[in-house]
């Protein structure tokens, strides 16, 4: 890994695509009936190649915002742009889902009926851009890069949950996406596995510059990984505090014990805690 | 010994190996007890044995000179340690291991273990792979260590070419997995309990009818009468395993069920898939479907006879109908059971609507489809007999019905038991076919659905 780190240090951040602009977005579920407001006039700018961490209490509307970017559902008002192009907005309430923005799901969504290799090859196979042989070759080499050699012919159900997450990220990267959208992907993992996953995610990120929109409710995870940290209010969600994490990348685990990390944690913990308390008091459930 | 095997099977590397290999490993395992504070081994010592923690608390500290993300951990019961004994290259201990509290362990000779795993053509490789995963994931060691687990099995005169031939190991292990599960079943108490169950039922029959001659039971044909008749070369009532007639009835019934079942599958699965997949299609069709479904098959008999000429088609129609509803309904439930994130993931990855259907909806609903098909064979036999009792020239239902009117009571029982056996066999065949087509599920379950 150190060679990669060296390369990153000298070349800096190269991503030129995948800037996301969320402009005054409102999302109301069932506007004629129950009218649940999940996102409330949310505005946020994410630079190309940036890791943007979204922290907020359960049920505050984080997934709703992510689904709007991914194009899984429409928005009520406002607009979302990627690299200046409107994904959804006035006249086009729902973005088209596509391989330029790929979601890594909370519970994992590798197809259990396909082998890991078939899963990784899925995107290009569907898009039919490359020949089958080229796809398999690319899939194999990307899996090898991510330390997944030897698991190609296993089904996802046969490998550990940590490995599954990695396969899922490789499956996304096969499509050269501009943005990766993570919805609390490491929530179900134990803390040791999670720390391994963080390093492997950063490792992958340093090799493939993409924009990352990452939802979590673990503040340490957020500060450790992110360039930018966005703390959301309780439902309906809106950025309450946006913070640039000024710890230089590439990072590794020594960051966790650095004084700056502790400072940032102290600075933000009370804000998060306050929102969590409000959320708890209002009896919010996650959707 | 059995206890040792049970324990080994709970450990990561050994849960996948074949029963024979497990036996072998259990045989070479030695039990050893350590006192609190005692050192099991120290870094730098020669490594000869692999260990499994059976009970107690043990601390594991990797040599600080070795690059690991985590150096110290406490082992859990069932953890495998001391794997340095199977690494390629210099076999020395990489960690200090000592007991926090008194501990019991199993010691397995590394060289002999490797030999056993290499003999296990189908699962040895998986077990070794799982060792290397264990080293990188549970001990947080870099690939420079985990890659020293020997992987190639071709060294030991294995005729199969490694890696280049990819399809073959999969089918081979599919078969061995099935055999493995069958072996498991035979070793569990289940088959013996089953025999006890049968013995109790037959005993009850024999006692009540022939020995005690209880009122209401004495008119029934007795166990010995039925068995004698069934296996008689010259049966009193004209039907036994030696008469051609017997097989003709069986054959006619099987043919009817087969036609009806295949037809019901061919129409029911697609209908169910579309019902689950397309909301608008469902809104048109489902209410009609739900209205017709609860009507008992017997209520369809008159209509079937009016609608279809001859004796064959009405029976097949009735059989088909019941199967069809069961299949379509379960397939629809199968589509509904698919987690939305799968379809969303497919959309993200650029699949169009048709591709989502083919790659996600169809395979994702398969577990339910096969449950549906098993129910479907069951109800097919059920409605077949209903149909055959009313119309038809041959078939087991016909035998049962005519034997009643002609007072050939033992033949009724022969017909019933034959129905049971044939019905069970067909539904087992559907189950096996399902397992075969859903390797992914089988393998997941073999690993305890981790
Ligand atoms: N499809 C839906 N219809 C109605 N309400 C929903 C729907 N999905 C989510 N919600 C509600 O919207 C709020 C935000 O949900 P979500 O975005 O999933 O929160 P988070 O991801 O932050 O936990 C919750 O109160 C939830 O109950
Ligand atoms: Mg959520």
PDB file of N, CA and C in Angstrom, chain B residues 45-126:
ATOM      1  N   UNK B  45       9.567 -20.326  18.259  1.00  0.00           N
ATOM      2  CA  UNK B  45       9.680 -21.781  18.415  1.00  0.00           C
ATOM      3  C   UNK B  45       9.245 -22.478  17.120  1.00  0.00           C
ATOM      4  N   UNK B  46       9.714 -23.695  16.914  1.00  0.00           N
ATOM      5  CA  UNK B  46       9.255 -24.408  15.719  1.00  0.00           C
ATOM      6  C   UNK B  46       7.750 -24.697  15.797  1.00  0.00           C
ATOM      7  N   UNK B  47       7.073 -24.600  14.668  1.00  0.00           N
ATOM      8  CA  UNK B  47       5.623 -24.794  14.646  1.00  0.00           C
ATOM      9  C   UNK B  47       5.298 -26.128  14.014  1.00  0.00           C
ATOM     10  N   UNK B  48       4.732 -27.023  14.809  1.00  0.00           N
ATOM     11  CA  UNK B  48       4.396 -28.336  14.262  1.00  0.00           C
ATOM     12  C   UNK B  48       2.917 -28.617  14.279  1.00  0.00           C
ATOM     13  N   UNK B  49       2.212 -28.011  15.247  1.00  0.00           N
ATOM     14  CA  UNK B  49       0.806 -28.346  15.379  1.00  0.00           C
ATOM     15  C   UNK B  49      -0.102 -27.134  15.223  1.00  0.00           C
ATOM     16  N   UNK B  50      -1.289 -27.406  14.698  1.00  0.00           N
ATOM     17  CA  UNK B  50      -2.343 -26.405  14.641  1.00  0.00           C
ATOM     18  C   UNK B  50      -3.237 -26.640  15.855  1.00  0.00           C
ATOM     19  N   UNK B  51      -3.763 -25.547  16.441  1.00  0.00           N
ATOM     20  CA  UNK B  51      -4.569 -25.685  17.650  1.00  0.00           C
ATOM     21  C   UNK B  51      -6.000 -25.212  17.432  1.00  0.00           C
ATOM     22  N   UNK B  52      -6.921 -25.811  18.192  1.00  0.00           N
ATOM     23  CA  UNK B  52      -8.285 -25.297  18.247  1.00  0.00           C
ATOM     24  C   UNK B  52      -8.612 -25.084  19.716  1.00  0.00           C
ATOM     25  N   UNK B  53      -9.155 -23.920  20.047  1.00  0.00           N
ATOM     26  CA  UNK B  53      -9.492 -23.658  21.446  1.00  0.00           C
ATOM     27  C   UNK B  53     -10.836 -24.299  21.783  1.00  0.00           C
ATOM     28  N   UNK B  54     -10.834 -25.146  22.795  1.00  0.00           N
ATOM     29  CA  UNK B  54     -12.059 -25.851  23.166  1.00  0.00           C
ATOM     30  C   UNK B  54     -12.781 -25.130  24.302  1.00  0.00           C
ATOM     31  N   UNK B  55     -12.029 -24.689  25.284  1.00  0.00           N
ATOM     32  CA  UNK B  55     -12.652 -23.917  26.354  1.00  0.00           C
ATOM     33  C   UNK B  55     -11.575 -23.107  27.059  1.00  0.00           C
ATOM     34  N   UNK B  56     -12.001 -22.150  27.840  1.00  0.00           N
ATOM     35  CA  UNK B  56     -11.058 -21.334  28.597  1.00  0.00           C
ATOM     36  C   UNK B  56     -10.716 -20.042  27.885  1.00  0.00           C
ATOM     37  N   UNK B  57      -9.770 -19.288  28.481  1.00  0.00           N
ATOM     38  CA  UNK B  57      -9.414 -17.987  27.909  1.00  0.00           C
ATOM     39  C   UNK B  57      -7.928 -17.977  27.566  1.00  0.00           C
ATOM     40  N   UNK B  58      -7.666 -17.566  26.335  1.00  0.00           N
ATOM     41  CA  UNK B  58      -6.300 -17.605  25.844  1.00  0.00           C
ATOM     42  C   UNK B  58      -5.965 -16.281  25.161  1.00  0.00           C
ATOM     43  N   UNK B  59      -4.786 -15.756  25.484  1.00  0.00           N
ATOM     44  CA  UNK B  59      -4.356 -14.510  24.846  1.00  0.00           C
ATOM     45  C   UNK B  59      -3.394 -14.824  23.706  1.00  0.00           C
ATOM     46  N   UNK B  60      -3.496 -14.065  22.632  1.00  0.00           N
ATOM     47  CA  UNK B  60      -2.700 -14.314  21.440  1.00  0.00           C
ATOM     48  C   UNK B  60      -1.989 -13.001  21.119  1.00  0.00           C
ATOM     49  N   UNK B  61      -0.623 -13.028  21.165  1.00  0.00           N
ATOM     50  CA  UNK B  61       0.086 -11.783  20.905  1.00  0.00           C
ATOM     51  C   UNK B  61       1.073 -12.011  19.766  1.00  0.00           C
ATOM     52  N   UNK B  62       0.829 -11.342  18.659  1.00  0.00           N
ATOM     53  CA  UNK B  62       1.695 -11.532  17.504  1.00  0.00           C
ATOM     54  C   UNK B  62       3.007 -10.789  17.727  1.00  0.00           C
ATOM     55  N   UNK B  63       4.097 -11.434  17.339  1.00  0.00           N
ATOM     56  CA  UNK B  63       5.437 -10.874  17.439  1.00  0.00           C
ATOM     57  C   UNK B  63       5.453  -9.429  16.910  1.00  0.00           C
ATOM     58  N   UNK B  64       5.894  -8.473  17.747  1.00  0.00           N
ATOM     59  CA  UNK B  64       5.837  -7.060  17.326  1.00  0.00           C
ATOM     60  C   UNK B  64       6.633  -6.786  16.043  1.00  0.00           C
ATOM     61  N   UNK B  65       7.572  -7.650  15.710  1.00  0.00           N
ATOM     62  CA  UNK B  65       8.344  -7.418  14.490  1.00  0.00           C
ATOM     63  C   UNK B  65       7.545  -7.739  13.233  1.00  0.00           C
ATOM     64  N   UNK B  66       6.446  -8.446  13.412  1.00  0.00           N
ATOM     65  CA  UNK B  66       5.650  -8.800  12.233  1.00  0.00           C
ATOM     66  C   UNK B  66       4.608  -7.731  12.021  1.00  0.00           C
ATOM     67  N   UNK B  67       4.417  -7.354  10.752  1.00  0.00           N
ATOM     68  CA  UNK B  67       3.435  -6.306  10.469  1.00  0.00           C
ATOM     69  C   UNK B  67       2.029  -6.875  10.563  1.00  0.00           C
ATOM     70  N   UNK B  68       1.282  -6.389  11.538  1.00  0.00           N
ATOM     71  CA  UNK B  68      -0.120  -6.792  11.645  1.00  0.00           C
ATOM     72  C   UNK B  68      -0.879  -5.552  12.070  1.00  0.00           C
ATOM     73  N   UNK B  69      -2.118  -5.467  11.661  1.00  0.00           N
ATOM     74  CA  UNK B  69      -2.864  -4.272  12.041  1.00  0.00           C
ATOM     75  C   UNK B  69      -3.251  -4.315  13.507  1.00  0.00           C
ATOM     76  N   UNK B  70      -3.482  -5.536  14.003  1.00  0.00           N
ATOM     77  CA  UNK B  70      -3.810  -5.690  15.408  1.00  0.00           C
ATOM     78  C   UNK B  70      -2.856  -6.751  15.931  1.00  0.00           C
ATOM     79  N   UNK B  71      -2.225  -6.478  17.049  1.00  0.00           N
ATOM     80  CA  UNK B  71      -1.262  -7.452  17.521  1.00  0.00           C
ATOM     81  C   UNK B  71      -1.794  -8.356  18.620  1.00  0.00           C
ATOM     82  N   UNK B  72      -2.641  -7.794  19.467  1.00  0.00           N
ATOM     83  CA  UNK B  72      -3.088  -8.612  20.587  1.00  0.00           C
ATOM     84  C   UNK B  72      -4.558  -8.891  20.494  1.00  0.00           C
ATOM     85  N   UNK B  73      -4.925 -10.117  20.759  1.00  0.00           N
ATOM     86  CA  UNK B  73      -6.351 -10.403  20.858  1.00  0.00           C
ATOM     87  C   UNK B  73      -6.574 -11.588  21.781  1.00  0.00           C
ATOM     88  N   UNK B  74      -7.823 -11.673  22.259  1.00  0.00           N
ATOM     89  CA  UNK B  74      -8.159 -12.827  23.063  1.00  0.00           C
ATOM     90  C   UNK B  74      -8.898 -13.809  22.164  1.00  0.00           C
ATOM     91  N   UNK B  75      -8.504 -15.073  22.216  1.00  0.00           N
ATOM     92  CA  UNK B  75      -9.131 -16.052  21.324  1.00  0.00           C
ATOM     93  C   UNK B  75     -10.507 -16.448  21.839  1.00  0.00           C
ATOM     94  N   UNK B  76     -11.359 -16.799  20.920  1.00  0.00           N
ATOM     95  CA  UNK B  76     -12.700 -17.268  21.264  1.00  0.00           C
ATOM     96  C   UNK B  76     -12.717 -18.789  21.176  1.00  0.00           C
ATOM     97  N   UNK B  77     -13.619 -19.389  21.929  1.00  0.00           N
ATOM     98  CA  UNK B  77     -13.772 -20.839  21.813  1.00  0.00           C
ATOM     99  C   UNK B  77     -14.119 -21.175  20.363  1.00  0.00           C
ATOM    100  N   UNK B  78     -13.438 -22.158  19.804  1.00  0.00           N
ATOM    101  CA  UNK B  78     -13.656 -22.509  18.398  1.00  0.00           C
ATOM    102  C   UNK B  78     -12.649 -21.850  17.476  1.00  0.00           C
ATOM    103  N   UNK B  79     -11.869 -20.908  17.972  1.00  0.00           N
ATOM    104  CA  UNK B  79     -10.850 -20.266  17.145  1.00  0.00           C
ATOM    105  C   UNK B  79      -9.719 -21.247  16.835  1.00  0.00           C
ATOM    106  N   UNK B  80      -9.205 -21.099  15.621  1.00  0.00           N
ATOM    107  CA  UNK B  80      -8.074 -21.923  15.225  1.00  0.00           C
ATOM    108  C   UNK B  80      -6.830 -21.062  15.307  1.00  0.00           C
ATOM    109  N   UNK B  81      -5.794 -21.549  15.979  1.00  0.00           N
ATOM    110  CA  UNK B  81      -4.547 -20.784  16.036  1.00  0.00           C
ATOM    111  C   UNK B  81      -3.369 -21.725  15.823  1.00  0.00           C
ATOM    112  N   UNK B  82      -2.188 -21.160  15.774  1.00  0.00           N
ATOM    113  CA  UNK B  82      -1.036 -22.015  15.526  1.00  0.00           C
ATOM    114  C   UNK B  82      -0.973 -22.507  14.092  1.00  0.00           C
ATOM    115  N   UNK B  83      -1.633 -21.782  13.192  1.00  0.00           N
ATOM    116  CA  UNK B  83      -1.675 -22.187  11.781  1.00  0.00           C
ATOM    117  C   UNK B  83      -0.314 -22.053  11.119  1.00  0.00           C
ATOM    118  N   UNK B  84       0.661 -21.461  11.814  1.00  0.00           N
ATOM    119  CA  UNK B  84       2.008 -21.365  11.233  1.00  0.00           C
ATOM    120  C   UNK B  84       2.522 -22.747  10.856  1.00  0.00           C
ATOM    121  N   UNK B  85       1.961 -23.775  11.512  1.00  0.00           N
ATOM    122  CA  UNK B  85       2.400 -25.145  11.251  1.00  0.00           C
ATOM    123  C   UNK B  85       2.059 -25.627   9.850  1.00  0.00           C
ATOM    124  N   UNK B  86       1.161 -24.936   9.143  1.00  0.00           N
ATOM    125  CA  UNK B  86       0.878 -25.400   7.791  1.00  0.00           C
ATOM    126  C   UNK B  86       1.388 -24.419   6.730  1.00  0.00           C
ATOM    127  N   UNK B  87       2.034 -23.353   7.170  1.00  0.00           N
ATOM    128  CA  UNK B  87       2.515 -22.381   6.178  1.00  0.00           C
ATOM    129  C   UNK B  87       3.659 -22.974   5.360  1.00  0.00           C
ATOM    130  N   UNK B  88       3.775 -22.488   4.148  1.00  0.00           N
ATOM    131  CA  UNK B  88       4.916 -22.867   3.335  1.00  0.00           C
ATOM    132  C   UNK B  88       6.128 -22.097   3.825  1.00  0.00           C
ATOM    133  N   UNK B  89       7.298 -22.666   3.624  1.00  0.00           N
ATOM    134  CA  UNK B  89       8.512 -21.996   4.080  1.00  0.00           C
ATOM    135  C   UNK B  89       8.796 -22.376   5.512  1.00  0.00           C
ATOM    136  N   UNK B  90       9.520 -21.500   6.211  1.00  0.00           N
ATOM    137  CA  UNK B  90       9.963 -21.822   7.556  1.00  0.00           C
ATOM    138  C   UNK B  90       8.775 -21.916   8.507  1.00  0.00           C
ATOM    139  N   UNK B  91       8.670 -23.039   9.206  1.00  0.00           N
ATOM    140  CA  UNK B  91       7.534 -23.201  10.104  1.00  0.00           C
ATOM    141  C   UNK B  91       7.942 -22.806  11.524  1.00  0.00           C
ATOM    142  N   UNK B  92       7.809 -21.514  11.818  1.00  0.00           N
ATOM    143  CA  UNK B  92       8.078 -21.082  13.193  1.00  0.00           C
ATOM    144  C   UNK B  92       6.881 -20.319  13.727  1.00  0.00           C
ATOM    145  N   UNK B  93       6.726 -20.324  15.043  1.00  0.00           N
ATOM    146  CA  UNK B  93       5.624 -19.617  15.687  1.00  0.00           C
ATOM    147  C   UNK B  93       5.769 -18.115  15.477  1.00  0.00           C
ATOM    148  N   UNK B  94       4.660 -17.455  15.164  1.00  0.00           N
ATOM    149  CA  UNK B  94       4.688 -16.021  14.922  1.00  0.00           C
ATOM    150  C   UNK B  94       4.150 -15.247  16.113  1.00  0.00           C
ATOM    151  N   UNK B  95       3.679 -15.982  17.133  1.00  0.00           N
ATOM    152  CA  UNK B  95       3.029 -15.282  18.237  1.00  0.00           C
ATOM    153  C   UNK B  95       3.330 -15.971  19.560  1.00  0.00           C
ATOM    154  N   UNK B  96       3.132 -15.218  20.631  1.00  0.00           N
ATOM    155  CA  UNK B  96       3.157 -15.803  21.966  1.00  0.00           C
ATOM    156  C   UNK B  96       1.714 -16.106  22.331  1.00  0.00           C
ATOM    157  N   UNK B  97       1.474 -17.320  22.808  1.00  0.00           N
ATOM    158  CA  UNK B  97       0.116 -17.665  23.176  1.00  0.00           C
ATOM    159  C   UNK B  97       0.134 -18.210  24.597  1.00  0.00           C
ATOM    160  N   UNK B  98      -0.684 -17.590  25.452  1.00  0.00           N
ATOM    161  CA  UNK B  98      -0.676 -18.004  26.848  1.00  0.00           C
ATOM    162  C   UNK B  98      -2.088 -18.001  27.404  1.00  0.00           C
ATOM    163  N   UNK B  99      -2.282 -18.804  28.459  1.00  0.00           N
ATOM    164  CA  UNK B  99      -3.623 -18.931  29.014  1.00  0.00           C
ATOM    165  C   UNK B  99      -3.887 -17.846  30.052  1.00  0.00           C
ATOM    166  N   UNK B 100      -5.021 -17.187  29.918  1.00  0.00           N
ATOM    167  CA  UNK B 100      -5.451 -16.224  30.928  1.00  0.00           C
ATOM    168  C   UNK B 100      -6.130 -17.007  32.051  1.00  0.00           C
ATOM    169  N   UNK B 101      -6.951 -17.964  31.638  1.00  0.00           N
ATOM    170  CA  UNK B 101      -7.524 -18.915  32.584  1.00  0.00           C
ATOM    171  C   UNK B 101      -7.217 -20.298  32.044  1.00  0.00           C
ATOM    172  N   UNK B 102      -7.443 -21.321  32.860  1.00  0.00           N
ATOM    173  CA  UNK B 102      -7.176 -22.686  32.396  1.00  0.00           C
ATOM    174  C   UNK B 102      -7.901 -22.920  31.075  1.00  0.00           C
ATOM    175  N   UNK B 103      -7.244 -23.644  30.162  1.00  0.00           N
ATOM    176  CA  UNK B 103      -7.831 -23.817  28.836  1.00  0.00           C
ATOM    177  C   UNK B 103      -7.631 -25.231  28.332  1.00  0.00           C
ATOM    178  N   UNK B 104      -8.599 -25.686  27.536  1.00  0.00           N
ATOM    179  CA  UNK B 104      -8.474 -26.968  26.854  1.00  0.00           C
ATOM    180  C   UNK B 104      -8.279 -26.686  25.376  1.00  0.00           C
ATOM    181  N   UNK B 105      -7.410 -27.442  24.747  1.00  0.00           N
ATOM    182  CA  UNK B 105      -7.208 -27.249  23.306  1.00  0.00           C
ATOM    183  C   UNK B 105      -7.160 -28.594  22.598  1.00  0.00           C
ATOM    184  N   UNK B 106      -7.357 -28.535  21.280  1.00  0.00           N
ATOM    185  CA  UNK B 106      -7.080 -29.694  20.436  1.00  0.00           C
ATOM    186  C   UNK B 106      -5.801 -29.385  19.687  1.00  0.00           C
ATOM    187  N   UNK B 107      -4.889 -30.372  19.623  1.00  0.00           N
ATOM    188  CA  UNK B 107      -3.646 -30.182  18.873  1.00  0.00           C
ATOM    189  C   UNK B 107      -3.697 -31.071  17.646  1.00  0.00           C
ATOM    190  N   UNK B 108      -3.449 -30.485  16.498  1.00  0.00           N
ATOM    191  CA  UNK B 108      -3.512 -31.268  15.260  1.00  0.00           C
ATOM    192  C   UNK B 108      -2.183 -31.139  14.537  1.00  0.00           C
ATOM    193  N   UNK B 109      -1.569 -32.261  14.225  1.00  0.00           N
ATOM    194  CA  UNK B 109      -0.277 -32.235  13.559  1.00  0.00           C
ATOM    195  C   UNK B 109      -0.405 -31.570  12.186  1.00  0.00           C
ATOM    196  N   UNK B 110       0.400 -30.534  11.957  1.00  0.00           N
ATOM    197  CA  UNK B 110       0.266 -29.730  10.744  1.00  0.00           C
ATOM    198  C   UNK B 110       0.511 -30.514   9.467  1.00  0.00           C
ATOM    199  N   UNK B 111       1.581 -31.295   9.447  1.00  0.00           N
ATOM    200  CA  UNK B 111       1.927 -32.016   8.224  1.00  0.00           C
ATOM    201  C   UNK B 111       0.845 -33.023   7.865  1.00  0.00           C
ATOM    202  N   UNK B 112       0.355 -33.722   8.888  1.00  0.00           N
ATOM    203  CA  UNK B 112      -0.680 -34.725   8.605  1.00  0.00           C
ATOM    204  C   UNK B 112      -1.992 -34.055   8.209  1.00  0.00           C
ATOM    205  N   UNK B 113      -2.248 -32.902   8.808  1.00  0.00           N
ATOM    206  CA  UNK B 113      -3.455 -32.157   8.446  1.00  0.00           C
ATOM    207  C   UNK B 113      -3.413 -31.774   6.965  1.00  0.00           C
ATOM    208  N   UNK B 114      -2.266 -31.270   6.549  1.00  0.00           N
ATOM    209  CA  UNK B 114      -2.127 -30.884   5.144  1.00  0.00           C
ATOM    210  C   UNK B 114      -2.360 -32.071   4.222  1.00  0.00           C
ATOM    211  N   UNK B 115      -1.795 -33.193   4.634  1.00  0.00           N
ATOM    212  CA  UNK B 115      -1.951 -34.401   3.838  1.00  0.00           C
ATOM    213  C   UNK B 115      -3.440 -34.741   3.674  1.00  0.00           C
ATOM    214  N   UNK B 116      -4.166 -34.672   4.792  1.00  0.00           N
ATOM    215  CA  UNK B 116      -5.598 -34.987   4.749  1.00  0.00           C
ATOM    216  C   UNK B 116      -6.354 -34.014   3.846  1.00  0.00           C
ATOM    217  N   UNK B 117      -6.022 -32.729   3.983  1.00  0.00           N
ATOM    218  CA  UNK B 117      -6.735 -31.733   3.189  1.00  0.00           C
ATOM    219  C   UNK B 117      -6.437 -31.915   1.705  1.00  0.00           C
ATOM    220  N   UNK B 118      -5.227 -32.324   1.419  1.00  0.00           N
ATOM    221  CA  UNK B 118      -4.885 -32.513   0.012  1.00  0.00           C
ATOM    222  C   UNK B 118      -5.587 -33.709  -0.590  1.00  0.00           C
ATOM    223  N   UNK B 119      -5.914 -34.671   0.267  1.00  0.00           N
ATOM    224  CA  UNK B 119      -6.650 -35.839  -0.233  1.00  0.00           C
ATOM    225  C   UNK B 119      -8.101 -35.482  -0.506  1.00  0.00           C
ATOM    226  N   UNK B 120      -8.604 -34.472   0.147  1.00  0.00           N
ATOM    227  CA  UNK B 120     -10.007 -34.078  -0.008  1.00  0.00           C
ATOM    228  C   UNK B 120     -10.139 -33.226  -1.272  1.00  0.00           C
ATOM    229  N   UNK B 121     -10.386 -33.921  -2.378  1.00  0.00           N
ATOM    230  CA  UNK B 121     -10.338 -33.265  -3.686  1.00  0.00           C
ATOM    231  C   UNK B 121     -11.313 -32.098  -3.780  1.00  0.00           C
ATOM    232  N   UNK B 122     -12.480 -32.272  -3.158  1.00  0.00           N
ATOM    233  CA  UNK B 122     -13.502 -31.254  -3.369  1.00  0.00           C
ATOM    234  C   UNK B 122     -13.464 -30.100  -2.388  1.00  0.00           C
ATOM    235  N   UNK B 123     -13.118 -30.402  -1.143  1.00  0.00           N
ATOM    236  CA  UNK B 123     -13.239 -29.343  -0.155  1.00  0.00           C
ATOM    237  C   UNK B 123     -11.918 -28.908   0.458  1.00  0.00           C
ATOM    238  N   UNK B 124     -10.872 -29.685   0.191  1.00  0.00           N
ATOM    239  CA  UNK B 124      -9.590 -29.355   0.787  1.00  0.00           C
ATOM    240  C   UNK B 124      -9.151 -27.953   0.403  1.00  0.00           C
ATOM    241  N   UNK B 125      -9.352 -27.650  -0.866  1.00  0.00           N
ATOM    242  CA  UNK B 125      -8.913 -26.353  -1.346  1.00  0.00           C
ATOM    243  C   UNK B 125      -9.664 -25.228  -0.626  1.00  0.00           C
ATOM    244  N   UNK B 126     -10.962 -25.452  -0.451  1.00  0.00           N
ATOM    245  CA  UNK B 126     -11.769 -24.445   0.237  1.00  0.00           C
ATOM    246  C   UNK B 126     -11.289 -24.264   1.674  1.00  0.00           C
TER     247      UNK B 126
END
